[in-house]
Amino acid sequence: MLKRKSDVFLFYILANIFILAILLGHAFFERKRSQPFLMQRISMILHYQLTDLCLFTDARYTRHPSMADMNTAFQDHPFSFEHFPSGSLVTPPVHIRNNHGLD
């Protein structure tokens, strides 16, 4: 049936396009279906005045990156290495990067 390599490649591309269409359709319908749940979550966040999402649990400056200052990563020693793996995944907040923490 599929003797040439180009036929196999064409079948592969068409199968991936089909899978991508299914995934996009699923995302579209799931978004509509979960809208009431998301609105409930948003109203809860507004009611309790919750702050940022807690991304990591190991260090205080990675829990709430928007509230971190420039020195918390080096609180043990100015030249110490980052000993929490999540510290290398989170970039400093924009207000620290732009004006070096001076407000």
PDB file of C-alpha atoms in Angstrom:
ATOM      1  CA  MET A   1       0.000   0.000   0.000  1.00  0.00           C
ATOM      2  CA  LEU A   2       2.537   2.635   1.141  1.00  0.00           C
ATOM      3  CA  LYS A   3       5.634   1.761  -0.814  1.00  0.00           C
ATOM      4  CA  ARG A   4       7.355   5.099  -1.242  1.00  0.00           C
ATOM      5  CA  LYS A   5       8.849   7.069   1.626  1.00  0.00           C
ATOM      6  CA  SER A   6       6.971  10.152   0.472  1.00  0.00           C
ATOM      7  CA  ASP A   7       3.666   8.283   0.905  1.00  0.00           C
ATOM      8  CA  VAL A   8       4.604   7.362   4.461  1.00  0.00           C
ATOM      9  CA  PHE A   9       5.588  10.961   5.157  1.00  0.00           C
ATOM     10  CA  LEU A  10       2.331  12.275   3.681  1.00  0.00           C
ATOM     11  CA  PHE A  11       0.344   9.823   5.809  1.00  0.00           C
ATOM     12  CA  TYR A  12       2.312  10.941   8.878  1.00  0.00           C
ATOM     13  CA  ILE A  13       1.619  14.630   8.163  1.00  0.00           C
ATOM     14  CA  LEU A  14      -2.094  14.031   7.553  1.00  0.00           C
ATOM     15  CA  ALA A  15      -2.406  11.971  10.731  1.00  0.00           C
ATOM     16  CA  ASN A  16      -0.756  14.749  12.751  1.00  0.00           C
ATOM     17  CA  ILE A  17      -3.015  17.395  11.203  1.00  0.00           C
ATOM     18  CA  PHE A  18      -6.025  15.257  12.100  1.00  0.00           C
ATOM     19  CA  ILE A  19      -4.823  14.848  15.699  1.00  0.00           C
ATOM     20  CA  LEU A  20      -4.135  18.586  15.945  1.00  0.00           C
ATOM     21  CA  ALA A  21      -7.663  19.359  14.716  1.00  0.00           C
ATOM     22  CA  ILE A  22      -9.108  17.016  17.343  1.00  0.00           C
ATOM     23  CA  LEU A  23      -7.044  18.665  20.093  1.00  0.00           C
ATOM     24  CA  LEU A  24      -8.054  22.173  19.023  1.00  0.00           C
ATOM     25  CA  GLY A  25     -11.710  21.169  18.865  1.00  0.00           C
ATOM     26  CA  HIS A  26     -11.489  19.583  22.292  1.00  0.00           C
ATOM     27  CA  ALA A  27      -9.891  22.726  23.742  1.00  0.00           C
ATOM     28  CA  PHE A  28     -12.593  24.915  22.183  1.00  0.00           C
ATOM     29  CA  PHE A  29     -15.474  22.883  23.619  1.00  0.00           C
ATOM     30  CA  GLU A  30     -13.813  22.371  27.012  1.00  0.00           C
ATOM     31  CA  ARG A  31     -13.307  26.103  27.353  1.00  0.00           C
ATOM     32  CA  LYS A  32     -17.009  26.715  26.830  1.00  0.00           C
ATOM     33  CA  ARG A  33     -17.923  23.902  29.210  1.00  0.00           C
ATOM     34  CA  SER A  34     -15.625  25.082  32.012  1.00  0.00           C
ATOM     35  CA  GLN A  35     -16.620  28.762  31.820  1.00  0.00           C
ATOM     36  CA  PRO A  36     -19.034  28.598  34.824  1.00  0.00           C
ATOM     37  CA  PHE A  37     -16.350  26.922  36.944  1.00  0.00           C
ATOM     38  CA  LEU A  38     -13.801  29.587  36.017  1.00  0.00           C
ATOM     39  CA  MET A  39     -16.252  32.372  36.806  1.00  0.00           C
ATOM     40  CA  GLN A  40     -16.860  30.786  40.216  1.00  0.00           C
ATOM     41  CA  ARG A  41     -13.111  30.694  40.859  1.00  0.00           C
ATOM     42  CA  ILE A  42     -12.699  34.312  39.786  1.00  0.00           C
ATOM     43  CA  SER A  43     -15.474  35.441  42.118  1.00  0.00           C
ATOM     44  CA  MET A  44     -13.865  33.519  44.999  1.00  0.00           C
ATOM     45  CA  ILE A  45     -10.498  35.163  44.300  1.00  0.00           C
ATOM     46  CA  LEU A  46     -12.101  38.592  44.251  1.00  0.00           C
ATOM     47  CA  HIS A  47     -14.128  37.910  47.404  1.00  0.00           C
ATOM     48  CA  TYR A  48     -11.174  36.687  49.479  1.00  0.00           C
ATOM     49  CA  GLN A  49      -8.714  39.106  47.823  1.00  0.00           C
ATOM     50  CA  LEU A  50      -6.203  36.365  47.130  1.00  0.00           C
ATOM     51  CA  THR A  51      -2.759  37.314  45.893  1.00  0.00           C
ATOM     52  CA  ASP A  52      -0.396  35.503  43.573  1.00  0.00           C
ATOM     53  CA  LEU A  53      -0.357  31.821  42.897  1.00  0.00           C
ATOM     54  CA  CYS A  54       2.048  29.800  45.036  1.00  0.00           C
ATOM     55  CA  LEU A  55       4.295  28.259  42.398  1.00  0.00           C
ATOM     56  CA  PHE A  56       6.889  26.492  44.523  1.00  0.00           C
ATOM     57  CA  THR A  57       7.043  25.534  48.181  1.00  0.00           C
ATOM     58  CA  ASP A  58      10.746  25.408  48.901  1.00  0.00           C
ATOM     59  CA  ALA A  59      11.811  29.060  49.299  1.00  0.00           C
ATOM     60  CA  ARG A  60       9.912  32.179  50.237  1.00  0.00           C
ATOM     61  CA  TYR A  61      11.214  34.146  47.261  1.00  0.00           C
ATOM     62  CA  THR A  62       9.920  31.483  44.866  1.00  0.00           C
ATOM     63  CA  ARG A  63       6.495  31.211  46.507  1.00  0.00           C
ATOM     64  CA  HIS A  64       5.463  34.732  45.541  1.00  0.00           C
ATOM     65  CA  PRO A  65       7.870  36.046  42.888  1.00  0.00           C
ATOM     66  CA  SER A  66       6.090  39.401  42.690  1.00  0.00           C
ATOM     67  CA  MET A  67       6.950  40.050  46.339  1.00  0.00           C
ATOM     68  CA  ALA A  68      10.593  38.996  46.196  1.00  0.00           C
ATOM     69  CA  ASP A  69      13.430  41.422  46.662  1.00  0.00           C
ATOM     70  CA  MET A  70      16.890  41.356  45.131  1.00  0.00           C
ATOM     71  CA  ASN A  71      18.771  39.898  48.095  1.00  0.00           C
ATOM     72  CA  THR A  72      16.674  36.959  49.259  1.00  0.00           C
ATOM     73  CA  ALA A  73      18.332  34.502  46.915  1.00  0.00           C
ATOM     74  CA  PHE A  74      21.715  35.437  48.418  1.00  0.00           C
ATOM     75  CA  GLN A  75      20.665  35.696  52.054  1.00  0.00           C
ATOM     76  CA  ASP A  76      23.258  33.149  53.204  1.00  0.00           C
ATOM     77  CA  HIS A  77      26.205  34.694  51.389  1.00  0.00           C
ATOM     78  CA  PRO A  78      26.471  37.203  48.518  1.00  0.00           C
ATOM     79  CA  PHE A  79      28.335  34.724  46.311  1.00  0.00           C
ATOM     80  CA  SER A  80      26.435  31.603  47.313  1.00  0.00           C
ATOM     81  CA  PHE A  81      24.916  29.390  44.676  1.00  0.00           C
ATOM     82  CA  GLU A  82      21.200  28.885  44.320  1.00  0.00           C
ATOM     83  CA  HIS A  83      20.438  25.782  46.379  1.00  0.00           C
ATOM     84  CA  PHE A  84      16.744  25.514  45.457  1.00  0.00           C
ATOM     85  CA  PRO A  85      16.066  24.152  41.987  1.00  0.00           C
ATOM     86  CA  SER A  86      13.006  26.354  41.554  1.00  0.00           C
ATOM     87  CA  GLY A  87      15.109  29.491  41.938  1.00  0.00           C
ATOM     88  CA  SER A  88      16.652  28.834  38.555  1.00  0.00           C
ATOM     89  CA  LEU A  89      13.212  28.445  36.938  1.00  0.00           C
ATOM     90  CA  VAL A  90      11.672  31.695  38.169  1.00  0.00           C
ATOM     91  CA  THR A  91      12.907  34.978  36.755  1.00  0.00           C
ATOM     92  CA  PRO A  92      13.003  38.086  38.933  1.00  0.00           C
ATOM     93  CA  PRO A  93       9.846  40.209  38.874  1.00  0.00           C
ATOM     94  CA  VAL A  94       9.594  42.957  36.275  1.00  0.00           C
ATOM     95  CA  HIS A  95       9.728  45.780  38.819  1.00  0.00           C
ATOM     96  CA  ILE A  96      13.083  44.479  40.057  1.00  0.00           C
ATOM     97  CA  ARG A  97      14.515  43.926  36.591  1.00  0.00           C
ATOM     98  CA  ASN A  98      13.474  47.365  35.332  1.00  0.00           C
ATOM     99  CA  ASN A  99      14.517  49.672  38.149  1.00  0.00           C
ATOM    100  CA  HIS A 100      16.654  47.421  40.355  1.00  0.00           C
ATOM    101  CA  GLY A 101      14.063  47.333  43.138  1.00  0.00           C
ATOM    102  CA  LEU A 102      14.040  51.088  43.654  1.00  0.00           C
ATOM    103  CA  ASP A 103      10.531  52.502  43.726  1.00  0.00           C
TER     104      ASP A 103
END
